[in-house]
mmCIF file of C-alpha atoms and ligand atoms in Angstrom:
data_model
loop_
_atom_site.group_PDB
_atom_site.id
_atom_site.type_symbol
_atom_site.label_atom_id
_atom_site.label_comp_id
_atom_site.label_asym_id
_atom_site.label_seq_id
_atom_site.Cartn_x
_atom_site.Cartn_y
_atom_site.Cartn_z
ATOM 1 C CA MET B 1 64.413 -81.563 62.856
ATOM 2 C CA ALA B 2 62.434 -78.595 62.255
ATOM 3 C CA GLU B 3 65.375 -76.888 60.615
ATOM 4 C CA ASP B 4 65.714 -79.527 58.003
ATOM 5 C CA LYS B 5 62.540 -78.552 56.391
ATOM 6 C CA GLY B 6 64.044 -75.260 55.495
ATOM 7 C CA SER B 7 65.796 -74.297 52.356
ATOM 8 C CA ALA B 8 69.449 -74.258 51.834
ATOM 9 C CA ARG B 9 69.537 -70.609 52.817
ATOM 10 C CA GLY B 10 67.784 -71.478 55.888
ATOM 11 C CA ILE B 11 64.619 -69.805 55.152
ATOM 12 C CA ARG B 12 61.714 -71.857 56.205
ATOM 13 C CA ILE B 13 58.600 -72.093 53.938
ATOM 14 C CA SER B 14 55.654 -73.236 55.732
ATOM 15 C CA ASP B 15 52.634 -75.166 54.147
ATOM 16 C CA THR B 16 50.620 -71.963 54.535
ATOM 17 C CA MET B 17 53.114 -69.858 52.660
ATOM 18 C CA LEU B 18 53.325 -72.253 49.956
ATOM 19 C CA LYS B 19 49.623 -72.380 49.665
ATOM 20 C CA ALA B 20 49.645 -68.472 49.639
ATOM 21 C CA MET B 21 52.202 -68.356 46.970
ATOM 22 C CA ALA B 22 50.130 -70.883 44.818
ATOM 23 C CA VAL B 23 47.168 -68.567 45.168
ATOM 24 C CA LEU B 24 49.105 -65.678 44.168
ATOM 25 C CA ILE B 25 50.504 -67.308 41.255
ATOM 26 C CA VAL B 26 46.905 -68.361 40.243
ATOM 27 C CA ILE B 27 45.780 -64.777 40.776
ATOM 28 C CA THR B 28 48.509 -63.515 38.728
ATOM 29 C CA LEU B 29 47.733 -65.850 35.965
ATOM 30 C CA ILE B 30 44.149 -64.870 35.996
ATOM 31 C CA ALA B 31 45.166 -61.278 35.947
ATOM 32 C CA ALA B 32 47.550 -61.941 33.034
ATOM 33 C CA VAL B 33 44.942 -63.790 31.119
ATOM 34 C CA PHE B 34 41.789 -61.994 31.891
ATOM 35 C CA VAL B 35 42.132 -58.753 33.767
ATOM 36 C CA VAL B 36 45.239 -57.102 32.024
ATOM 37 C CA PRO B 37 43.925 -57.407 28.495
ATOM 38 C CA LYS B 38 40.601 -56.045 29.737
ATOM 39 C CA TYR B 39 42.255 -53.235 31.507
ATOM 40 C CA GLY B 40 44.389 -52.585 28.299
ATOM 41 C CA LYS B 41 41.247 -52.405 26.402
ATOM 42 C CA VAL B 42 39.637 -50.023 28.820
ATOM 43 C CA PHE B 43 42.773 -48.055 28.850
ATOM 44 C CA LYS B 44 42.912 -47.814 25.061
ATOM 45 C CA ALA B 45 39.228 -46.670 25.188
ATOM 46 C CA TYR B 46 40.049 -44.028 27.794
ATOM 47 C CA VAL B 47 42.969 -42.843 25.617
ATOM 48 C CA ALA B 48 40.641 -42.702 22.553
ATOM 49 C CA ALA B 49 37.916 -40.991 24.556
ATOM 50 C CA ARG B 50 40.364 -38.420 25.949
ATOM 51 C CA SER B 51 41.685 -37.584 22.546
ATOM 52 C CA GLU B 52 38.162 -37.281 21.157
ATOM 53 C CA TYR B 53 37.353 -35.003 24.064
ATOM 54 C CA LYS B 54 40.402 -32.921 23.270
ATOM 55 C CA ALA B 55 39.478 -32.604 19.576
ATOM 56 C CA ALA B 56 35.850 -31.736 20.555
ATOM 57 C CA GLN B 57 37.276 -29.127 22.851
ATOM 58 C CA ALA B 58 39.396 -27.667 20.080
ATOM 59 C CA GLY B 59 36.421 -27.779 17.841
ATOM 60 C CA TYR B 60 34.246 -26.008 20.319
ATOM 61 C CA GLY B 61 36.948 -23.366 20.796
ATOM 62 C CA ALA B 62 37.017 -22.901 17.037
ATOM 63 C CA ALA B 63 33.192 -22.790 16.727
ATOM 64 C CA GLU B 64 33.057 -20.230 19.744
ATOM 65 C CA GLN B 65 35.489 -18.079 17.826
ATOM 66 C CA LYS B 66 33.627 -18.416 14.604
ATOM 67 C CA ASN B 67 30.455 -17.583 16.479
ATOM 68 C CA ALA B 68 32.047 -14.499 17.980
ATOM 69 C CA ASP B 69 33.298 -13.386 14.541
ATOM 70 C CA LEU B 70 29.778 -13.920 12.969
ATOM 71 C CA SER B 71 27.978 -12.088 15.679
ATOM 72 C CA GLN B 72 30.365 -9.321 15.251
ATOM 73 C CA THR B 73 29.751 -9.348 11.537
ATOM 74 C CA LEU B 74 26.030 -9.484 12.228
ATOM 75 C CA GLU B 75 26.350 -6.458 14.592
ATOM 76 C CA GLU B 76 28.059 -4.516 11.911
ATOM 77 C CA MET B 77 25.594 -5.453 9.356
ATOM 78 C CA GLU B 78 22.779 -4.451 11.726
ATOM 79 C CA SER B 79 24.317 -1.145 12.260
ATOM 80 C CA MET B 80 24.818 -0.591 8.592
ATOM 81 C CA LYS B 81 21.200 -1.543 8.138
ATOM 82 C CA ALA B 82 20.073 0.890 10.813
ATOM 83 C CA GLU B 83 22.198 3.656 9.150
ATOM 84 C CA SER B 84 20.752 2.895 5.641
ATOM 85 C CA ASP B 85 17.309 2.824 7.159
ATOM 86 C CA ARG B 86 17.956 6.248 8.771
ATOM 87 C CA LEU B 87 19.304 7.641 5.398
ATOM 88 C CA SER B 88 16.280 6.241 3.511
ATOM 89 C CA ALA B 89 13.942 7.850 6.005
ATOM 90 C CA GLU B 90 15.575 11.128 5.551
ATOM 91 C CA VAL B 91 15.526 10.932 1.808
ATOM 92 C CA PHE B 92 11.870 9.868 1.802
ATOM 93 C CA LYS B 93 11.007 12.840 4.236
ATOM 94 C CA LEU B 94 12.707 15.087 1.676
ATOM 95 C CA ALA B 95 10.938 13.379 -1.303
ATOM 96 C CA ALA B 96 7.586 13.845 0.491
ATOM 97 C CA ARG B 97 8.154 17.587 0.986
ATOM 98 C CA THR B 98 9.280 17.979 -2.615
ATOM 99 C CA GLU B 99 6.164 16.219 -3.779
ATOM 100 C CA LYS B 100 4.069 18.595 -1.801
ATOM 101 C CA GLU B 101 5.902 21.548 -3.154
ATOM 102 C CA ILE B 102 5.566 20.148 -6.773
ATOM 103 C CA GLN B 103 1.765 19.829 -6.304
ATOM 104 C CA GLU B 104 1.524 23.292 -4.730
ATOM 105 C CA GLY B 105 3.551 24.653 -7.485
ATOM 106 C CA THR B 106 6.375 26.028 -5.360
ATOM 107 C CA SER B 107 8.926 23.747 -6.781
ATOM 108 C CA THR B 108 10.227 23.351 -10.272
ATOM 109 C CA LYS B 109 11.386 19.837 -9.546
ATOM 110 C CA LYS B 110 9.974 16.735 -11.185
ATOM 111 C CA ILE B 111 9.942 13.063 -9.802
ATOM 112 C CA CYS B 112 9.751 9.970 -11.822
ATOM 113 C CA TYR B 113 8.862 6.542 -10.249
ATOM 114 C CA ILE B 114 9.953 3.665 -12.467
ATOM 115 C CA THR B 115 8.233 0.455 -11.586
ATOM 116 C CA LEU B 116 8.791 -2.943 -12.834
ATOM 117 C CA ASP B 117 6.125 -5.562 -12.269
ATOM 118 C CA ASP B 118 6.012 -9.423 -12.422
ATOM 119 C CA GLY B 119 9.717 -10.210 -11.308
ATOM 120 C CA PRO B 120 11.880 -11.720 -10.275
ATOM 121 C CA TYR B 121 13.007 -12.402 -13.824
ATOM 122 C CA ASN B 122 16.506 -13.091 -14.898
ATOM 123 C CA ARG B 123 16.339 -9.849 -16.747
ATOM 124 C CA GLY B 124 16.025 -8.103 -13.527
ATOM 125 C CA LYS B 125 19.859 -8.253 -13.138
ATOM 126 C CA GLU B 126 20.309 -6.377 -16.285
ATOM 127 C CA PHE B 127 17.770 -3.804 -15.160
ATOM 128 C CA LEU B 128 19.733 -3.547 -11.924
ATOM 129 C CA ASP B 129 22.858 -2.982 -13.706
ATOM 130 C CA LEU B 130 21.570 -0.357 -15.829
ATOM 131 C CA PHE B 131 20.029 1.497 -12.892
ATOM 132 C CA ASN B 132 23.369 1.309 -11.141
ATOM 133 C CA LYS B 133 25.048 2.787 -14.093
ATOM 134 C CA TYR B 134 22.651 5.719 -14.208
ATOM 135 C CA GLY B 135 22.300 6.150 -10.551
ATOM 136 C CA VAL B 136 18.553 5.326 -10.671
ATOM 137 C CA LYS B 137 16.367 3.988 -7.999
ATOM 138 C CA ALA B 138 13.296 2.012 -8.893
ATOM 139 C CA THR B 139 10.386 0.026 -7.510
ATOM 140 C CA PHE B 140 10.086 -3.816 -8.207
ATOM 141 C CA PHE B 141 6.641 -5.282 -7.676
ATOM 142 C CA LEU B 142 7.340 -8.920 -7.095
ATOM 143 C CA THR B 143 5.261 -12.205 -7.441
ATOM 144 C CA THR B 144 5.735 -15.835 -6.882
ATOM 145 C CA ALA B 145 3.413 -16.748 -9.645
ATOM 146 C CA ASN B 146 6.386 -18.673 -11.267
ATOM 147 C CA GLY B 147 7.365 -20.554 -8.006
ATOM 148 C CA ASP B 148 10.902 -20.140 -6.721
ATOM 149 C CA LYS B 149 12.298 -20.351 -10.290
ATOM 150 C CA LEU B 150 13.346 -17.587 -12.655
ATOM 151 C CA PRO B 151 10.966 -18.061 -15.643
ATOM 152 C CA ASP B 152 13.659 -17.502 -18.048
ATOM 153 C CA GLN B 153 16.451 -19.185 -16.202
ATOM 154 C CA ALA B 154 15.117 -22.222 -14.378
ATOM 155 C CA ASP B 155 18.491 -23.034 -12.700
ATOM 156 C CA LEU B 156 18.432 -19.858 -10.748
ATOM 157 C CA SER B 157 16.231 -19.366 -7.574
ATOM 158 C CA ALA B 158 13.966 -16.477 -7.490
ATOM 159 C CA LYS B 159 14.638 -16.007 -3.734
ATOM 160 C CA SER B 160 18.363 -15.355 -4.461
ATOM 161 C CA MET B 161 17.272 -12.235 -6.407
ATOM 162 C CA TYR B 162 15.383 -10.470 -3.468
ATOM 163 C CA PRO B 163 18.584 -9.237 -1.730
ATOM 164 C CA GLU B 164 19.802 -7.907 -4.880
ATOM 165 C CA TYR B 165 16.864 -5.286 -5.158
ATOM 166 C CA ILE B 166 17.301 -3.918 -1.626
ATOM 167 C CA LYS B 167 21.133 -4.006 -1.669
ATOM 168 C CA PHE B 168 21.070 -1.381 -4.280
ATOM 169 C CA GLY B 169 18.413 0.751 -2.583
ATOM 170 C CA HIS B 170 15.332 -0.086 -4.729
ATOM 171 C CA THR B 171 11.859 -0.861 -3.159
ATOM 172 C CA ILE B 172 10.256 -4.165 -3.213
ATOM 173 C CA GLY B 173 6.495 -3.983 -3.597
ATOM 174 C CA ASN B 174 3.973 -6.893 -3.244
ATOM 175 C CA HIS B 175 2.305 -7.891 -6.468
ATOM 176 C CA THR B 176 0.430 -10.778 -4.852
ATOM 177 C CA TYR B 177 1.795 -14.355 -4.390
ATOM 178 C CA SER B 178 -0.379 -16.049 -7.141
ATOM 179 C CA HIS B 179 -0.899 -13.122 -9.600
ATOM 180 C CA ASP B 180 -4.066 -15.078 -10.555
ATOM 181 C CA TYR B 181 -6.752 -12.582 -11.513
ATOM 182 C CA GLY B 182 -8.775 -14.923 -13.559
ATOM 183 C CA GLN B 183 -12.214 -16.438 -12.511
ATOM 184 C CA GLY B 184 -12.108 -17.499 -8.869
ATOM 185 C CA GLY B 185 -8.713 -15.839 -8.408
ATOM 186 C CA ILE B 186 -7.485 -13.015 -6.141
ATOM 187 C CA TYR B 187 -10.307 -10.770 -7.072
ATOM 188 C CA SER B 188 -13.190 -13.219 -5.922
ATOM 189 C CA SER B 189 -13.130 -11.919 -2.431
ATOM 190 C CA ALA B 190 -11.146 -9.647 -0.073
ATOM 191 C CA GLU B 191 -9.922 -12.797 1.735
ATOM 192 C CA ALA B 192 -8.652 -14.293 -1.304
ATOM 193 C CA PHE B 193 -6.726 -11.180 -2.206
ATOM 194 C CA MET B 194 -5.309 -10.797 1.215
ATOM 195 C CA ASN B 195 -4.221 -14.530 1.415
ATOM 196 C CA SER B 196 -2.197 -13.943 -1.863
ATOM 197 C CA VAL B 197 -0.844 -10.692 -0.391
ATOM 198 C CA ASN B 198 0.210 -12.263 2.952
ATOM 199 C CA ASN B 199 1.855 -15.162 1.255
ATOM 200 C CA GLN B 200 3.979 -12.831 -0.817
ATOM 201 C CA GLN B 201 4.799 -10.894 2.419
ATOM 202 C CA LYS B 202 5.944 -14.087 3.874
ATOM 203 C CA PHE B 203 7.974 -15.024 0.862
ATOM 204 C CA THR B 204 9.773 -11.740 0.802
ATOM 205 C CA GLU B 205 10.618 -11.773 4.396
ATOM 206 C CA GLU B 206 12.094 -15.234 4.049
ATOM 207 C CA ALA B 207 13.969 -14.405 0.874
ATOM 208 C CA THR B 208 15.576 -11.241 2.624
ATOM 209 C CA GLY B 209 16.337 -13.059 6.012
ATOM 210 C CA GLY B 210 13.613 -11.075 7.730
ATOM 211 C CA ALA B 211 15.380 -7.759 6.654
ATOM 212 C CA TYR B 212 12.409 -6.549 4.472
ATOM 213 C CA THR B 213 8.698 -6.263 4.594
ATOM 214 C CA PRO B 214 6.941 -4.683 1.693
ATOM 215 C CA LYS B 215 4.637 -1.713 2.390
ATOM 216 C CA ILE B 216 3.199 -1.105 -0.944
ATOM 217 C CA VAL B 217 0.834 -3.317 -3.099
ATOM 218 C CA ARG B 218 0.249 -3.287 -6.675
ATOM 219 C CA PHE B 219 -2.868 -4.984 -7.963
ATOM 220 C CA PRO B 220 -2.223 -7.452 -10.769
ATOM 221 C CA GLY B 221 -3.814 -5.844 -13.769
ATOM 222 C CA GLY B 222 -4.201 -2.548 -11.927
ATOM 223 C CA SER B 223 -6.727 -1.759 -9.095
ATOM 224 C CA GLY B 224 -9.515 -1.393 -11.762
ATOM 225 C CA GLU B 225 -9.276 -5.230 -12.335
ATOM 226 C CA ALA B 226 -10.758 -5.787 -8.802
ATOM 227 C CA GLY B 227 -14.199 -4.667 -9.954
ATOM 228 C CA ALA B 228 -16.875 -5.018 -7.321
ATOM 229 C CA THR B 229 -14.374 -6.277 -4.667
ATOM 230 C CA ALA B 230 -12.075 -3.224 -4.918
ATOM 231 C CA ASP B 231 -13.580 -1.394 -1.894
ATOM 232 C CA ASP B 232 -13.467 -4.503 0.352
ATOM 233 C CA ILE B 233 -9.807 -5.198 -0.771
ATOM 234 C CA LYS B 234 -8.826 -1.458 -0.082
ATOM 235 C CA ASP B 235 -10.278 -1.796 3.465
ATOM 236 C CA ALA B 236 -8.433 -4.851 4.093
ATOM 237 C CA LEU B 237 -5.165 -3.380 2.895
ATOM 238 C CA ARG B 238 -5.742 -0.242 5.237
ATOM 239 C CA LYS B 239 -6.407 -2.609 8.114
ATOM 240 C CA ALA B 240 -3.046 -4.409 7.291
ATOM 241 C CA GLY B 241 -1.168 -1.027 7.021
ATOM 242 C CA LEU B 242 -0.447 -1.425 3.494
ATOM 243 C CA GLY B 243 -0.692 1.124 0.678
ATOM 244 C CA TRP B 244 -1.244 0.486 -2.989
ATOM 245 C CA VAL B 245 -0.324 2.217 -6.219
ATOM 246 C CA ASP B 246 -1.375 2.116 -9.925
ATOM 247 C CA TRP B 247 0.525 4.072 -12.551
ATOM 248 C CA THR B 248 0.255 7.405 -14.297
ATOM 249 C CA VAL B 249 1.719 6.258 -17.538
ATOM 250 C CA ASP B 250 1.611 2.771 -19.155
ATOM 251 C CA SER B 251 4.822 2.263 -20.997
ATOM 252 C CA GLY B 252 2.940 -0.029 -23.336
ATOM 253 C CA ASP B 253 5.459 -3.061 -22.862
ATOM 254 C CA SER B 254 2.708 -5.420 -22.211
ATOM 255 C CA TRP B 255 0.494 -4.329 -25.237
ATOM 256 C CA GLY B 256 1.365 -7.507 -27.150
ATOM 257 C CA SER B 257 4.308 -8.542 -29.288
ATOM 258 C CA ASP B 258 2.748 -6.909 -32.430
ATOM 259 C CA ARG B 259 2.485 -3.541 -30.779
ATOM 260 C CA ALA B 260 5.111 -3.370 -28.057
ATOM 261 C CA SER B 261 8.453 -2.021 -29.016
ATOM 262 C CA ALA B 262 11.237 0.181 -27.498
ATOM 263 C CA GLU B 263 9.930 2.949 -29.790
ATOM 264 C CA LEU B 264 6.447 2.881 -28.548
ATOM 265 C CA ILE B 265 7.619 2.775 -24.933
ATOM 266 C CA LYS B 266 9.885 5.833 -25.478
ATOM 267 C CA SER B 267 7.012 7.762 -27.249
ATOM 268 C CA ASN B 268 4.376 6.821 -24.613
ATOM 269 C CA ILE B 269 6.643 8.082 -21.791
ATOM 270 C CA ARG B 270 7.827 11.245 -23.563
ATOM 271 C CA GLU B 271 4.177 12.112 -24.146
ATOM 272 C CA ALA B 272 3.518 11.725 -20.441
ATOM 273 C CA ALA B 273 6.486 13.836 -19.565
ATOM 274 C CA LYS B 274 4.808 16.654 -21.246
ATOM 275 C CA ASP B 275 2.351 17.373 -18.471
ATOM 276 C CA GLN B 276 3.168 14.965 -15.567
ATOM 277 C CA LYS B 277 5.450 16.370 -12.953
ATOM 278 C CA ILE B 278 5.236 13.284 -10.769
ATOM 279 C CA MET B 279 4.932 10.257 -12.678
ATOM 280 C CA VAL B 280 4.730 6.560 -12.019
ATOM 281 C CA ILE B 281 5.766 4.461 -15.038
ATOM 282 C CA LEU B 282 4.424 0.912 -15.555
ATOM 283 C CA CYS B 283 7.028 -1.483 -17.039
ATOM 284 C CA HIS B 284 7.615 -5.245 -16.638
ATOM 285 C CA GLU B 285 10.740 -6.945 -15.432
ATOM 286 C CA TRP B 286 10.377 -9.443 -18.391
ATOM 287 C CA SER B 287 10.190 -6.903 -21.144
ATOM 288 C CA LYS B 288 13.126 -6.831 -23.486
ATOM 289 C CA ASP B 289 11.505 -3.720 -25.047
ATOM 290 C CA SER B 290 11.594 -1.880 -21.731
ATOM 291 C CA LEU B 291 15.130 -2.986 -21.174
ATOM 292 C CA GLU B 292 16.119 -1.637 -24.570
ATOM 293 C CA ALA B 293 14.161 1.548 -24.118
ATOM 294 C CA MET B 294 15.420 2.312 -20.586
ATOM 295 C CA PRO B 295 18.674 4.080 -21.170
ATOM 296 C CA SER B 296 17.138 6.608 -23.574
ATOM 297 C CA ILE B 297 14.165 7.197 -21.312
ATOM 298 C CA ILE B 298 16.417 7.857 -18.266
ATOM 299 C CA ARG B 299 18.554 10.306 -20.399
ATOM 300 C CA TYR B 300 15.468 11.976 -21.743
ATOM 301 C CA LEU B 301 13.778 12.341 -18.382
ATOM 302 C CA ASP B 302 16.921 13.376 -16.742
ATOM 303 C CA LYS B 303 17.340 16.338 -19.294
ATOM 304 C CA LYS B 304 13.696 17.323 -18.568
ATOM 305 C CA GLY B 305 14.604 17.701 -14.824
ATOM 306 C CA TYR B 306 13.178 14.502 -13.347
ATOM 307 C CA ILE B 307 14.868 12.625 -10.309
ATOM 308 C CA PHE B 308 14.439 9.089 -10.055
ATOM 309 C CA LEU B 309 13.225 7.675 -6.642
ATOM 310 C CA PRO B 310 11.971 4.394 -5.344
ATOM 311 C CA LEU B 311 8.336 4.514 -4.073
ATOM 312 C CA PHE B 312 7.924 4.911 -0.421
ATOM 313 C CA PRO B 313 4.894 4.594 1.711
ATOM 314 C CA GLU B 314 4.351 8.281 2.538
ATOM 315 C CA SER B 315 4.395 9.187 -1.150
ATOM 316 C CA VAL B 316 1.427 11.031 -2.434
ATOM 317 C CA MET B 317 1.257 8.468 -5.437
ATOM 318 C CA VAL B 318 0.670 5.641 -2.755
ATOM 319 C CA GLN B 319 -3.024 5.279 -1.917
ATOM 320 C CA LYS B 320 -4.005 4.539 1.627
HETATM 321 ZN ZN1 ZN J 401 1.568 -8.178 -13.002
#
């Protein structure tokens, strides 16, 4: 009778097989209810992770390309800077020789160093435009006494002006960070003075992305203001490898609003041009009068045979 337990097709299903089938059904159900949705979630997460990875890879590729482009630009800029440094060095060598010849009386040339103190000021841009127009190179003695704001245009950062000066081949000098020459200020000790000088050096380096370190200092108020501390300060400057420069003609632009005028500035400089073959003119970047007088001064001195150069460390006018 064993055959009768089978199905109509004659396939015999044993108890064991039935049990096995039941287990399989249960497993399938469990899988359907728990495992498959979980696996689905995992799969979805995998797909998401993979597309994220792909996107990251694409981003990395783009970043790498950008990096390559940037480093090429940087290389180009560095080679441009090296070239301009080389040219400047050549010009300065020639200028130093000319200075010597002028002093020995073997050259009929004349040199004018225009210097502008107390910047950056927003008026600096107008001076820069003017100097560009006349092909004049000058020297800007900068301070951070006004913080990182342009005193006459508070929404502009002073830092953003620094690259402008060097871009056009002018010299940036150090006019101390604080410009504070009152009681207990920079002239109270050589250490106080050098602290202010070093802070200004740091600020200039930051503002120019490390491309520029000043080599020449101008004492606020002139080196005469340092009084009894002057010798100690000069020793400290020498040790730091820095030169300093005063002026041979004061334009008079800081003589007070009742006295200073474009006419006074012009006449002071014309007077100095009578006997100074190498002159260092003191002006201020904030002076409207100096800005107004400048085109006429440049034309006048140009006619008298002066060439306009930025100060350089080896110049005879820079004390060491
Ligand atoms: Zn000053």
